[in-house]
PDB file of C-alpha atoms in Angstrom:
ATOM      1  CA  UNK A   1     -10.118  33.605 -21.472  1.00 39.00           C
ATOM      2  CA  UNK A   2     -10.976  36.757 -23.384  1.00 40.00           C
ATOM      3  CA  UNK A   3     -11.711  40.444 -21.974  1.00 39.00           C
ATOM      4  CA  UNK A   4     -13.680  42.206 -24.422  1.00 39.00           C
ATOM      5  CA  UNK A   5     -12.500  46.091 -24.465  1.00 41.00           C
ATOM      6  CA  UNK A   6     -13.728  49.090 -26.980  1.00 38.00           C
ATOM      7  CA  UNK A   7     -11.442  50.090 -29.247  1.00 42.00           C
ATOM      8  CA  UNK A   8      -9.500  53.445 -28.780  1.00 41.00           C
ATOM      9  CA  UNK A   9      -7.711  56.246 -30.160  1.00 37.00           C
ATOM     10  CA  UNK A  10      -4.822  57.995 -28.020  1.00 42.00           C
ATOM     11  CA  UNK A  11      -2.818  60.872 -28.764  1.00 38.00           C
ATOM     12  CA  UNK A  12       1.490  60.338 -28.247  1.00 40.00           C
ATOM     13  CA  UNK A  13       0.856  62.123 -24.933  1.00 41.00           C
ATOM     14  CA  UNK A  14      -2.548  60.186 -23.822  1.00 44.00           C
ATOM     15  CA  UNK A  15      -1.732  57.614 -20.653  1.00 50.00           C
ATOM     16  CA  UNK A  16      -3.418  54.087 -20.959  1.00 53.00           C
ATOM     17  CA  UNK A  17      -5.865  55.173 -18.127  1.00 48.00           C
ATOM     18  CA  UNK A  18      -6.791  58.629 -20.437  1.00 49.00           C
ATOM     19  CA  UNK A  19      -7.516  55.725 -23.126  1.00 45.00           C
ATOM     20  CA  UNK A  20      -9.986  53.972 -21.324  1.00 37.00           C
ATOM     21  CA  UNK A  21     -11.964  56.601 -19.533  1.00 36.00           C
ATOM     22  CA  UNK A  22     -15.761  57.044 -20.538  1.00 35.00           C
ATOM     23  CA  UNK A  23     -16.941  60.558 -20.911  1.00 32.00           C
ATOM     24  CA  UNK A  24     -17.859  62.351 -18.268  1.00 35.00           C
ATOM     25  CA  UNK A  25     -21.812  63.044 -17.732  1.00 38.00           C
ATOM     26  CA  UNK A  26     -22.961  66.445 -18.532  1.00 37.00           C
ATOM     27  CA  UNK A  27     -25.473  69.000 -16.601  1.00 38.00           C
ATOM     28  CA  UNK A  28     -26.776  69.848 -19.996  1.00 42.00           C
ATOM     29  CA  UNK A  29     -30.358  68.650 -20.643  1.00 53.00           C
ATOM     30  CA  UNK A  30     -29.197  67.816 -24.409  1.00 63.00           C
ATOM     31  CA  UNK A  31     -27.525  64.590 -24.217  1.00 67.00           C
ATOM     32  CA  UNK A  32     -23.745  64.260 -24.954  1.00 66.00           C
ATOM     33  CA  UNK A  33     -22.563  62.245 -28.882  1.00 69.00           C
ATOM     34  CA  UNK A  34     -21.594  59.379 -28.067  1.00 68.00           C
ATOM     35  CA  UNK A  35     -17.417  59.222 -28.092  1.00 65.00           C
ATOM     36  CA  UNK A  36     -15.456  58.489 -31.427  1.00 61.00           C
ATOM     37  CA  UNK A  37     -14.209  55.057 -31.724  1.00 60.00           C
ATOM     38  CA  UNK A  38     -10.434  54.800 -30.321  1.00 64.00           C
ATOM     39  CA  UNK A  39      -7.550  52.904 -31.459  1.00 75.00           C
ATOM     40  CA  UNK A  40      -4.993  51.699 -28.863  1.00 81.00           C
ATOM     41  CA  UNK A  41      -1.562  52.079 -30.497  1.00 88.00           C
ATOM     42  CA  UNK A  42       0.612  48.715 -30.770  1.00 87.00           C
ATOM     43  CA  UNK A  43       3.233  50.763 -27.681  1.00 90.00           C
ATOM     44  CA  UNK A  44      -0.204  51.347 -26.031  1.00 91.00           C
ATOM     45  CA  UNK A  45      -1.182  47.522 -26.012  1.00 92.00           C
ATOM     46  CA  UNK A  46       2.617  46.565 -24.955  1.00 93.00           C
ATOM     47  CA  UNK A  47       1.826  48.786 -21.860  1.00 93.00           C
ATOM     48  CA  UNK A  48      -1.870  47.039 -21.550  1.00 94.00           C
ATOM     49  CA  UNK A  49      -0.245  43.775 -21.049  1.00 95.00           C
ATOM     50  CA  UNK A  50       3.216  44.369 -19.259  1.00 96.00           C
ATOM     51  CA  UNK A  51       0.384  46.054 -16.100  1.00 96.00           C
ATOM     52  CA  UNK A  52      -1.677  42.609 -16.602  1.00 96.00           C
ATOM     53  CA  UNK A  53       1.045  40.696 -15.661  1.00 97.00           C
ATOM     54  CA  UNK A  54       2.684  42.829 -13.130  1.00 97.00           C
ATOM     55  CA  UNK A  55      -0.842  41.930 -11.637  1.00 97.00           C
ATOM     56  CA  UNK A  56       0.807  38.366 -10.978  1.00 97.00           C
ATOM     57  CA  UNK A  57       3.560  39.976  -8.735  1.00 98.00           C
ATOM     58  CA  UNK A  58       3.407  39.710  -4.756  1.00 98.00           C
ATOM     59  CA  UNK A  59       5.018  41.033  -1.779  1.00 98.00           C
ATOM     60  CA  UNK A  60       8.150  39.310  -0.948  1.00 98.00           C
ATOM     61  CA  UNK A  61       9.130  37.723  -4.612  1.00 98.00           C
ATOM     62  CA  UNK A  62      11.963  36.954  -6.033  1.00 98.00           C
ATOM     63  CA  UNK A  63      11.553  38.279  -9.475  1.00 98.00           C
ATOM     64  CA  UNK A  64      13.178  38.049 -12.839  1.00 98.00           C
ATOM     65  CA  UNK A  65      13.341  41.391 -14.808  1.00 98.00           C
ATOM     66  CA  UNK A  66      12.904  40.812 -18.694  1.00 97.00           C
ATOM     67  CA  UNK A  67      14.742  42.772 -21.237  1.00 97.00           C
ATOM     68  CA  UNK A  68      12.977  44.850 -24.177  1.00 94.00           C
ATOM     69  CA  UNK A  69      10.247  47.311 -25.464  1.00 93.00           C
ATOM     70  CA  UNK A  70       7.602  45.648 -23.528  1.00 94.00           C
ATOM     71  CA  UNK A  71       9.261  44.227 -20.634  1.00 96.00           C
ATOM     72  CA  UNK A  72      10.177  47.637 -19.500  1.00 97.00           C
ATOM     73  CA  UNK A  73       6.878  48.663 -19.119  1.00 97.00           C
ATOM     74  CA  UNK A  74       6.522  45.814 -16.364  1.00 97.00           C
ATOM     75  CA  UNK A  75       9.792  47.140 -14.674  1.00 98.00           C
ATOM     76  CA  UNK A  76       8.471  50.672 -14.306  1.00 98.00           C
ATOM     77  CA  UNK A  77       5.673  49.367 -12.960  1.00 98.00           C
ATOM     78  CA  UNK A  78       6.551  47.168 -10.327  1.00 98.00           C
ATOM     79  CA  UNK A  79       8.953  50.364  -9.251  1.00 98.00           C
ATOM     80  CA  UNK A  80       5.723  52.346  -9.190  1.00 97.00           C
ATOM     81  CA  UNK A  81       4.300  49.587  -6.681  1.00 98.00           C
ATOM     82  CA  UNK A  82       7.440  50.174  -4.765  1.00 98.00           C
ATOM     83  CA  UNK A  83       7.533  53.643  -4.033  1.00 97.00           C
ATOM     84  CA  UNK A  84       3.661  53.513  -3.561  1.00 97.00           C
ATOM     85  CA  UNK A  85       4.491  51.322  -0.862  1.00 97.00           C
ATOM     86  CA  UNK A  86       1.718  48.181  -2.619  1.00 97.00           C
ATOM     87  CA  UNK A  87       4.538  46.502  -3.264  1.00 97.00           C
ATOM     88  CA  UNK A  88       6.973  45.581  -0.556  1.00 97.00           C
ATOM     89  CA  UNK A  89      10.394  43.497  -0.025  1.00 97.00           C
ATOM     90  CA  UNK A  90      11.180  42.458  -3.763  1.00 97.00           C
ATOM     91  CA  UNK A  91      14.592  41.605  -4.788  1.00 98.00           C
ATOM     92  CA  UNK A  92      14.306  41.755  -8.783  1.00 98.00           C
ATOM     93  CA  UNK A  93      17.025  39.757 -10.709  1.00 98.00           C
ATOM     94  CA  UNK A  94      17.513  41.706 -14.449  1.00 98.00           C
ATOM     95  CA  UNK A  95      18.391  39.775 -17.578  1.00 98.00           C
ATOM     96  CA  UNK A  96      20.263  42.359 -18.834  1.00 97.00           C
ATOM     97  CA  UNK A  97      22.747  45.325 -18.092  1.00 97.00           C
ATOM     98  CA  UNK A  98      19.869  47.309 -19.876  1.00 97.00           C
ATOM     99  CA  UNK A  99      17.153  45.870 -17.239  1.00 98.00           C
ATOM    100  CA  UNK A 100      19.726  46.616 -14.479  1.00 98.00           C
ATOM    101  CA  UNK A 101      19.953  50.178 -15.273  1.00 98.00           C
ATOM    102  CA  UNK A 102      16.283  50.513 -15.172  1.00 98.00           C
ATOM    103  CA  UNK A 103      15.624  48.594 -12.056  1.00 98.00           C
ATOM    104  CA  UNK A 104      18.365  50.802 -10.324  1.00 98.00           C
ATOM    105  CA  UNK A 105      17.073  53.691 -11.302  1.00 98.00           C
ATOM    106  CA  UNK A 106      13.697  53.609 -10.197  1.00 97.00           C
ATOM    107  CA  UNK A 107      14.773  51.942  -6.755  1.00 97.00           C
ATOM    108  CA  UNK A 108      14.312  48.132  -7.051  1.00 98.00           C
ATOM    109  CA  UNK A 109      16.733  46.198  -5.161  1.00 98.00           C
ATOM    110  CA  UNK A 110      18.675  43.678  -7.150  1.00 98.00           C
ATOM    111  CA  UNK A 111      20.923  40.697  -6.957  1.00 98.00           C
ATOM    112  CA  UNK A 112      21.417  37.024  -8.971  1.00 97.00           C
ATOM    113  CA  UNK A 113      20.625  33.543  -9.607  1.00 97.00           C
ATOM    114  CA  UNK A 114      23.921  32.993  -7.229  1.00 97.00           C
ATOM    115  CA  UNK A 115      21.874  34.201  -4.530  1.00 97.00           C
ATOM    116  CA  UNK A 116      18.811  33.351  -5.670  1.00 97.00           C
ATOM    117  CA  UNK A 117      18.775  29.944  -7.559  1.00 96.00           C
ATOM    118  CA  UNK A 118      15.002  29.641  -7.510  1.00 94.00           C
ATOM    119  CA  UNK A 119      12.731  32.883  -9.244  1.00 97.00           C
ATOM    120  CA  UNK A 120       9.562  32.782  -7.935  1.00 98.00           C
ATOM    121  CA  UNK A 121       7.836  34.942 -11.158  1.00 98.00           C
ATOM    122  CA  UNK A 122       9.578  36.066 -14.630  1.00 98.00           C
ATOM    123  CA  UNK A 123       8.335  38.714 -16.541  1.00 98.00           C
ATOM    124  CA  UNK A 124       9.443  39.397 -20.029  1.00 98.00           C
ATOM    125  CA  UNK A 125       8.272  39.566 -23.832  1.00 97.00           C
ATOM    126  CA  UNK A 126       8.440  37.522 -26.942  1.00 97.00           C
ATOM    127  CA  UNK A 127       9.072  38.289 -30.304  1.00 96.00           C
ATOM    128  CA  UNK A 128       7.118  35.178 -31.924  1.00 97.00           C
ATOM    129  CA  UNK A 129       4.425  33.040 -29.666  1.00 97.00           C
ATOM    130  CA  UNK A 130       3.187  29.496 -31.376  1.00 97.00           C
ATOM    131  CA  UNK A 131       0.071  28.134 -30.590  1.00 96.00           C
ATOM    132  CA  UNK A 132       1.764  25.739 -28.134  1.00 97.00           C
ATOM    133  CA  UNK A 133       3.763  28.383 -26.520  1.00 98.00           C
ATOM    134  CA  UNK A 134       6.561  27.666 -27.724  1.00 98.00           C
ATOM    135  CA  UNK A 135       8.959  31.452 -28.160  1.00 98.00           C
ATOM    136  CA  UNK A 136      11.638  32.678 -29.812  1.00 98.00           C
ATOM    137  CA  UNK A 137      13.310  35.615 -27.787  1.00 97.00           C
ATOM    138  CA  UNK A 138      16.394  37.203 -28.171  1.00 95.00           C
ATOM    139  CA  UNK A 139      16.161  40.111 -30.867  1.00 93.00           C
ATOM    140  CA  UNK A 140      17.333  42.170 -28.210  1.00 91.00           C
ATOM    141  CA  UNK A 141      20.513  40.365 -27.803  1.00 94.00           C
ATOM    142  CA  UNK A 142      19.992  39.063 -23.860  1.00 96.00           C
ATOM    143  CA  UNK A 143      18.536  35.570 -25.445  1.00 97.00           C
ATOM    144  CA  UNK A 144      21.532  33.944 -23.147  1.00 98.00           C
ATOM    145  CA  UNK A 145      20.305  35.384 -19.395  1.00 98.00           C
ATOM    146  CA  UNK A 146      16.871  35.758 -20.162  1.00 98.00           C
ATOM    147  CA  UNK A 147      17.086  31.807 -21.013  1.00 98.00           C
ATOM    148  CA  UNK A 148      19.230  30.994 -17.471  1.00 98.00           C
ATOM    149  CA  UNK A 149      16.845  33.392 -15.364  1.00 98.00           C
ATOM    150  CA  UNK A 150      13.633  32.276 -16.995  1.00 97.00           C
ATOM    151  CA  UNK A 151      14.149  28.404 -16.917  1.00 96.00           C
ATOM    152  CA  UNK A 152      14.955  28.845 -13.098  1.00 96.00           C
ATOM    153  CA  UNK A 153      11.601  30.441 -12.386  1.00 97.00           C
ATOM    154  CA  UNK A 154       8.163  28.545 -10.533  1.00 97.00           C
ATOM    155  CA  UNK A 155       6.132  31.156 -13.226  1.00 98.00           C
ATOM    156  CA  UNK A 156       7.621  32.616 -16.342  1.00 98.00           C
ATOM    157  CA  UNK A 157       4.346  35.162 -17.787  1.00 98.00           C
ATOM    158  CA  UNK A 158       5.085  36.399 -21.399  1.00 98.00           C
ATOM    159  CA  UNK A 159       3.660  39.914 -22.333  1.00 97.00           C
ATOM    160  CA  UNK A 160       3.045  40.415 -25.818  1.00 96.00           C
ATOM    161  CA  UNK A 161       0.635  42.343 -28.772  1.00 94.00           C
ATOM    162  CA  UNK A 162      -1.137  40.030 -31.162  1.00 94.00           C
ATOM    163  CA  UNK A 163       1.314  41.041 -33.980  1.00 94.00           C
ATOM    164  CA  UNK A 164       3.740  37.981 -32.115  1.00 96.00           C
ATOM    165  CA  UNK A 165       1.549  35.369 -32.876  1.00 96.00           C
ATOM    166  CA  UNK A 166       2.501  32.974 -35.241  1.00 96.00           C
ATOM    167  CA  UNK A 167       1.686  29.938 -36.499  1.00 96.00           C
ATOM    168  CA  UNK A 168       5.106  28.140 -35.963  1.00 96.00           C
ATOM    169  CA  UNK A 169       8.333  29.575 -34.532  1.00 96.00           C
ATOM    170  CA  UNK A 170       9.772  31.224 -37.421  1.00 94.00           C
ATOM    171  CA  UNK A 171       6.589  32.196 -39.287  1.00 93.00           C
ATOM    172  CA  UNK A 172       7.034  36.117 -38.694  1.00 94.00           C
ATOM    173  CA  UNK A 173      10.149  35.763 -41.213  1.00 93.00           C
ATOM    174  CA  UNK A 174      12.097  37.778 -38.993  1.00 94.00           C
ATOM    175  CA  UNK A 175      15.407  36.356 -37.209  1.00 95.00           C
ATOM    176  CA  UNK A 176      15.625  33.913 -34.577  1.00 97.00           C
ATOM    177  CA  UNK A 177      18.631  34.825 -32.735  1.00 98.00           C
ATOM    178  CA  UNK A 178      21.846  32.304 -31.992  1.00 98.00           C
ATOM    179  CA  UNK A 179      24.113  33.540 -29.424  1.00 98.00           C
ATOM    180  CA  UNK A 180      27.648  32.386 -30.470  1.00 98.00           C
ATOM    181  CA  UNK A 181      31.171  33.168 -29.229  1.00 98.00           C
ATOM    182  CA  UNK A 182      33.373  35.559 -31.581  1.00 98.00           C
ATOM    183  CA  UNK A 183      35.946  33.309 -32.081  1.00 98.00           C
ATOM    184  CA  UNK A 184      35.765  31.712 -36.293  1.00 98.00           C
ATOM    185  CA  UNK A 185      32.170  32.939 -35.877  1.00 98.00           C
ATOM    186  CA  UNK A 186      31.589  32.799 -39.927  1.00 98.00           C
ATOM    187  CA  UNK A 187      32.443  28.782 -39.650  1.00 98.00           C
ATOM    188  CA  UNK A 188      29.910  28.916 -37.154  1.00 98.00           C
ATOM    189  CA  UNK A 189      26.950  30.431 -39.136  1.00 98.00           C
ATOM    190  CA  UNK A 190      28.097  28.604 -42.480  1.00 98.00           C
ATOM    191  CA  UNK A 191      27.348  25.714 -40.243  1.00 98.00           C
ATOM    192  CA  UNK A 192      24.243  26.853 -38.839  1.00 98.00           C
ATOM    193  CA  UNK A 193      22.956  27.727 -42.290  1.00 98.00           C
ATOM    194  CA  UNK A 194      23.417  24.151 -43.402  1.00 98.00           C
ATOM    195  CA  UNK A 195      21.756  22.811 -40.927  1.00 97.00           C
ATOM    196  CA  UNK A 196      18.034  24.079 -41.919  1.00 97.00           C
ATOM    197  CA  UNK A 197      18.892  24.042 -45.937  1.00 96.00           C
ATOM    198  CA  UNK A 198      15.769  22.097 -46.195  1.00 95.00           C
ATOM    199  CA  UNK A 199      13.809  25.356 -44.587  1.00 96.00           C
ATOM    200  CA  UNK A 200      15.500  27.739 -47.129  1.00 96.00           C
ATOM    201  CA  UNK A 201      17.567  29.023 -44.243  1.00 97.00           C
ATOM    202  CA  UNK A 202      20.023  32.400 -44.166  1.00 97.00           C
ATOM    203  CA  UNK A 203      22.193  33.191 -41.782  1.00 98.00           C
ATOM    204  CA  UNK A 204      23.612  36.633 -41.036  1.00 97.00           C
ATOM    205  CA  UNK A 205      25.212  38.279 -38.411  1.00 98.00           C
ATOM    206  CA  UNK A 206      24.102  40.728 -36.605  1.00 97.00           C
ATOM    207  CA  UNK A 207      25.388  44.194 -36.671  1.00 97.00           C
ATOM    208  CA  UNK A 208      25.201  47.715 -35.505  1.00 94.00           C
ATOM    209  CA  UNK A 209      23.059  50.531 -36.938  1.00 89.00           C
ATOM    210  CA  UNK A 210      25.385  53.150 -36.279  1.00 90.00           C
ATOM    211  CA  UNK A 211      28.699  51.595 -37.390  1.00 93.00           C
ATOM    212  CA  UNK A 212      28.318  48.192 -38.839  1.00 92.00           C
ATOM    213  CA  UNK A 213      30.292  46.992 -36.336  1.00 96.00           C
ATOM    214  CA  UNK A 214      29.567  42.938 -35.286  1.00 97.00           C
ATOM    215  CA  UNK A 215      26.890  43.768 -32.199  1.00 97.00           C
ATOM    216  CA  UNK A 216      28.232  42.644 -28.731  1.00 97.00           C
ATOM    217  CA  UNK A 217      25.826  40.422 -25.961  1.00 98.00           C
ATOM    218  CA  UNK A 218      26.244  41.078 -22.564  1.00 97.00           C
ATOM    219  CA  UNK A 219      28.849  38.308 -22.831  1.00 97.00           C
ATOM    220  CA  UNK A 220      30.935  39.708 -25.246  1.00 98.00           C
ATOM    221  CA  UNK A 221      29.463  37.231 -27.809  1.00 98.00           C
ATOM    222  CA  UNK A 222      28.503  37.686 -31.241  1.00 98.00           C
ATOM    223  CA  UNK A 223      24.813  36.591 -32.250  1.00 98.00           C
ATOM    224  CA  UNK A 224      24.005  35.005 -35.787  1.00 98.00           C
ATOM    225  CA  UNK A 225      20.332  35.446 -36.624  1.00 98.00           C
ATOM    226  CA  UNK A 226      18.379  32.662 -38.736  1.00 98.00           C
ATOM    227  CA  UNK A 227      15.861  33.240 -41.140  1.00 97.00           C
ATOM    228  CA  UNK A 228      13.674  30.390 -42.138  1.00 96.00           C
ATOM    229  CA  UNK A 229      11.142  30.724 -45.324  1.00 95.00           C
ATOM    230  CA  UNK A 230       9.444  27.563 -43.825  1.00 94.00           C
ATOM    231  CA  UNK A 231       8.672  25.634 -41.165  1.00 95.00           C
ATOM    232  CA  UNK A 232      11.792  23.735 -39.275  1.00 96.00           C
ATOM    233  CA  UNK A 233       9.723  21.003 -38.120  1.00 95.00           C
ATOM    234  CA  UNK A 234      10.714  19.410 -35.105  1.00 97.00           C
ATOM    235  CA  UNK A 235      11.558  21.899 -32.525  1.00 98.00           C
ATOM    236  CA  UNK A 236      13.559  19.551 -30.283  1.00 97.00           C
ATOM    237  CA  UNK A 237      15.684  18.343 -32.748  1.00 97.00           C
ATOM    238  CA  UNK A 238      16.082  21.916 -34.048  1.00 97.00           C
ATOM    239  CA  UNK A 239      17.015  22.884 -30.518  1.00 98.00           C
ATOM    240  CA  UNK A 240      19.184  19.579 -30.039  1.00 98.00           C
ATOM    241  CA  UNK A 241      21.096  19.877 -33.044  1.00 98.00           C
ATOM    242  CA  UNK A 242      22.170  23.917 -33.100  1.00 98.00           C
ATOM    243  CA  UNK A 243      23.115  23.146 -29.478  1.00 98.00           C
ATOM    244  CA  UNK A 244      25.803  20.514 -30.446  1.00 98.00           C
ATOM    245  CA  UNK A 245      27.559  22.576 -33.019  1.00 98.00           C
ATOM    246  CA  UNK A 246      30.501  24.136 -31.104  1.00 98.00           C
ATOM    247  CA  UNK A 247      31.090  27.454 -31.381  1.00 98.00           C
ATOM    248  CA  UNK A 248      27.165  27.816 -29.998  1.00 98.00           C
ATOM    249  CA  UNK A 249      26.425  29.430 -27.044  1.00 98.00           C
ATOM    250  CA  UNK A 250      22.699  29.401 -26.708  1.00 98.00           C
ATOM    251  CA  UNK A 251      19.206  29.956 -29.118  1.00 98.00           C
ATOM    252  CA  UNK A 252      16.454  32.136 -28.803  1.00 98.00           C
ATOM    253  CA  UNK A 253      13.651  29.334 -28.894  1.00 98.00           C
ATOM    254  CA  UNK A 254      12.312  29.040 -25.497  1.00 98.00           C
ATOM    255  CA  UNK A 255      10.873  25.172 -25.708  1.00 98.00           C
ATOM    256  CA  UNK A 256       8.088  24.522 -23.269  1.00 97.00           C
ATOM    257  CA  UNK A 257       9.061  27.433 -20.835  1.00 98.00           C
ATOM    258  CA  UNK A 258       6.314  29.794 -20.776  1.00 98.00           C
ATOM    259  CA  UNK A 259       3.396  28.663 -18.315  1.00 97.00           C
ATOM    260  CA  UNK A 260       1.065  32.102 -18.831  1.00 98.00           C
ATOM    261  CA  UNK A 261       1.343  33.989 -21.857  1.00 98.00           C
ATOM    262  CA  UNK A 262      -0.794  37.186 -21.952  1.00 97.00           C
ATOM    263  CA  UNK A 263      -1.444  38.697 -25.478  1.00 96.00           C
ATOM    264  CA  UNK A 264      -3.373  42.443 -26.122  1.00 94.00           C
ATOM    265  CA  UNK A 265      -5.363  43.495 -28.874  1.00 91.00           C
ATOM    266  CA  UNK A 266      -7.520  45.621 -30.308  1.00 83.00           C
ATOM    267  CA  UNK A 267     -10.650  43.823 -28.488  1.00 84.00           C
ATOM    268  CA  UNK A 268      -9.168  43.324 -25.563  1.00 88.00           C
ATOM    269  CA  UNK A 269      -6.790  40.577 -23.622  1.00 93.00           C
ATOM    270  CA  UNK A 270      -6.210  37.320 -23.607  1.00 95.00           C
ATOM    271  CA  UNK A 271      -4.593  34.888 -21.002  1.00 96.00           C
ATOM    272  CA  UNK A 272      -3.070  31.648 -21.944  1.00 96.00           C
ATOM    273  CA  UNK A 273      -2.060  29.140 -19.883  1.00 95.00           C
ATOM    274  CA  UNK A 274      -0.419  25.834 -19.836  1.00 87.00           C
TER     275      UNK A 274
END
């Protein structure tokens, strides 16, 4: 379903609720102009769907914590609930030393899929949605315990903005991340590079801004990112085949995981299930 919503201009220091206030009436006889149009910025709509979902969360959940620029807005939120005292006995499992931090700092008790084998609700973003879907995850680098956490939960919601849509995974031309270990790791992406000639596939690895340096998961792996100029085709077989190549630790295509994903835009939101 749809939710229609005017379209709004914020300033950097605006809050969502600021965005979506009507004008207040006046005492004047002369009525007020009606208010300028206003244009929610693409942080603004990141925020606008990270509190939809957060909407999802109950009392007593075990909850997985997603990593990234619009999962964090769910995290601060549920630690609003918290301290408000709406939300009560959550234990919040993060997918990342990043998420941990967070979650620690604004008071949400933590612990693991040790403890915890079955999530009752993950929240986290995507960087590409399909029409099916279907993700890819992972430009963040925690593609490995986002993918554990989020396949062990009854719910996994995905918060994006309508700029992740795409028509199949790959179709933003941006990377699709391959979590691989260190060890020979050029071997590995000449290997994964020849495995999607056909798509017009490069592989690179990824590195740091600030040094070059080979960037580090979590799990002291390296991560190769893919970039396809067309359409892999099959995503199973895509999935199947990067996964037998050793040297690979995990993908960032997240196959038939996702059972609500809710997407904001300009005119509103929209919540798709399975």
């Amino acid at each position: 379903m749809a939710i229609a919503s005017p379209r709004f201009v914020c300033s950097e220091n605006s809050s969502i609720e600021d965005a979506i206030m009507t004008s207040s009436s006046s005492s004047s006889s002369i009525p007020s102009p009606p208010p300028p149009p206003v244009f929610l910025t693409q942080d603004m709509l990141k925020r606008i769907a990270a509190y939809k979902a957060v909407e999802f969360v109950q009392s007593g959940m075990v909850l997985g914590l997603g990593t990234g620029s619009t999962a964090k807005y769910a995290v601060q939120r549920i630690g609003e609930l918290l301290q408000q005292g709406k939300l009560k006995d959550i234990i919040g499992i993060p997918t990342s030393k990043k998420t941990q931090e967070q979650a620690l700092s604004l008071g949400i008790p933590l612990s693991d899929i040790d403890e915890h084998p079955v999530v009752d609700l993950a929240i986290d973003g995507a960087d590409e949605v399909d029409p099916y879907l279907n993700l890819v995850k992972g430009r963040g680098g925690s593609l490995l315990r986002e993918k554990m956490i989020e396949g062990a939960c009854k719910k996994f919601v995905v918060i994006v903005d309508e700029s992740k849509l795409v028509p199949y995974l790959g179709g933003s031309r941006l990377a699709m991340p391959v979590e691989i270990v260190p060890f020979c790791w050029k071997f590995t992406a000449q290997r994964l590079q020849r495995l999607f000639e056909d798509s017009g596939c490069v592989a690179k690895l990824r590195t740091c801004d600030d040094n070059g340096e080979p960037f580090v998961t979590d799990n002291a792996n390296y991560i190769v990112e893919l970039y396809f100029k067309k359409d892999i085709g099959d995503l199973n077989s895509a999935s199947d085949s990067i996964l037998r190549l050793a040297g690979v630790v995990e993908h960032g295509m997240f196959l038939n995981m996702a059972t609500t994903v809710i997407v904001a835009g300009e005119l509103g939101i929209t919540v798709k299930n399975k």
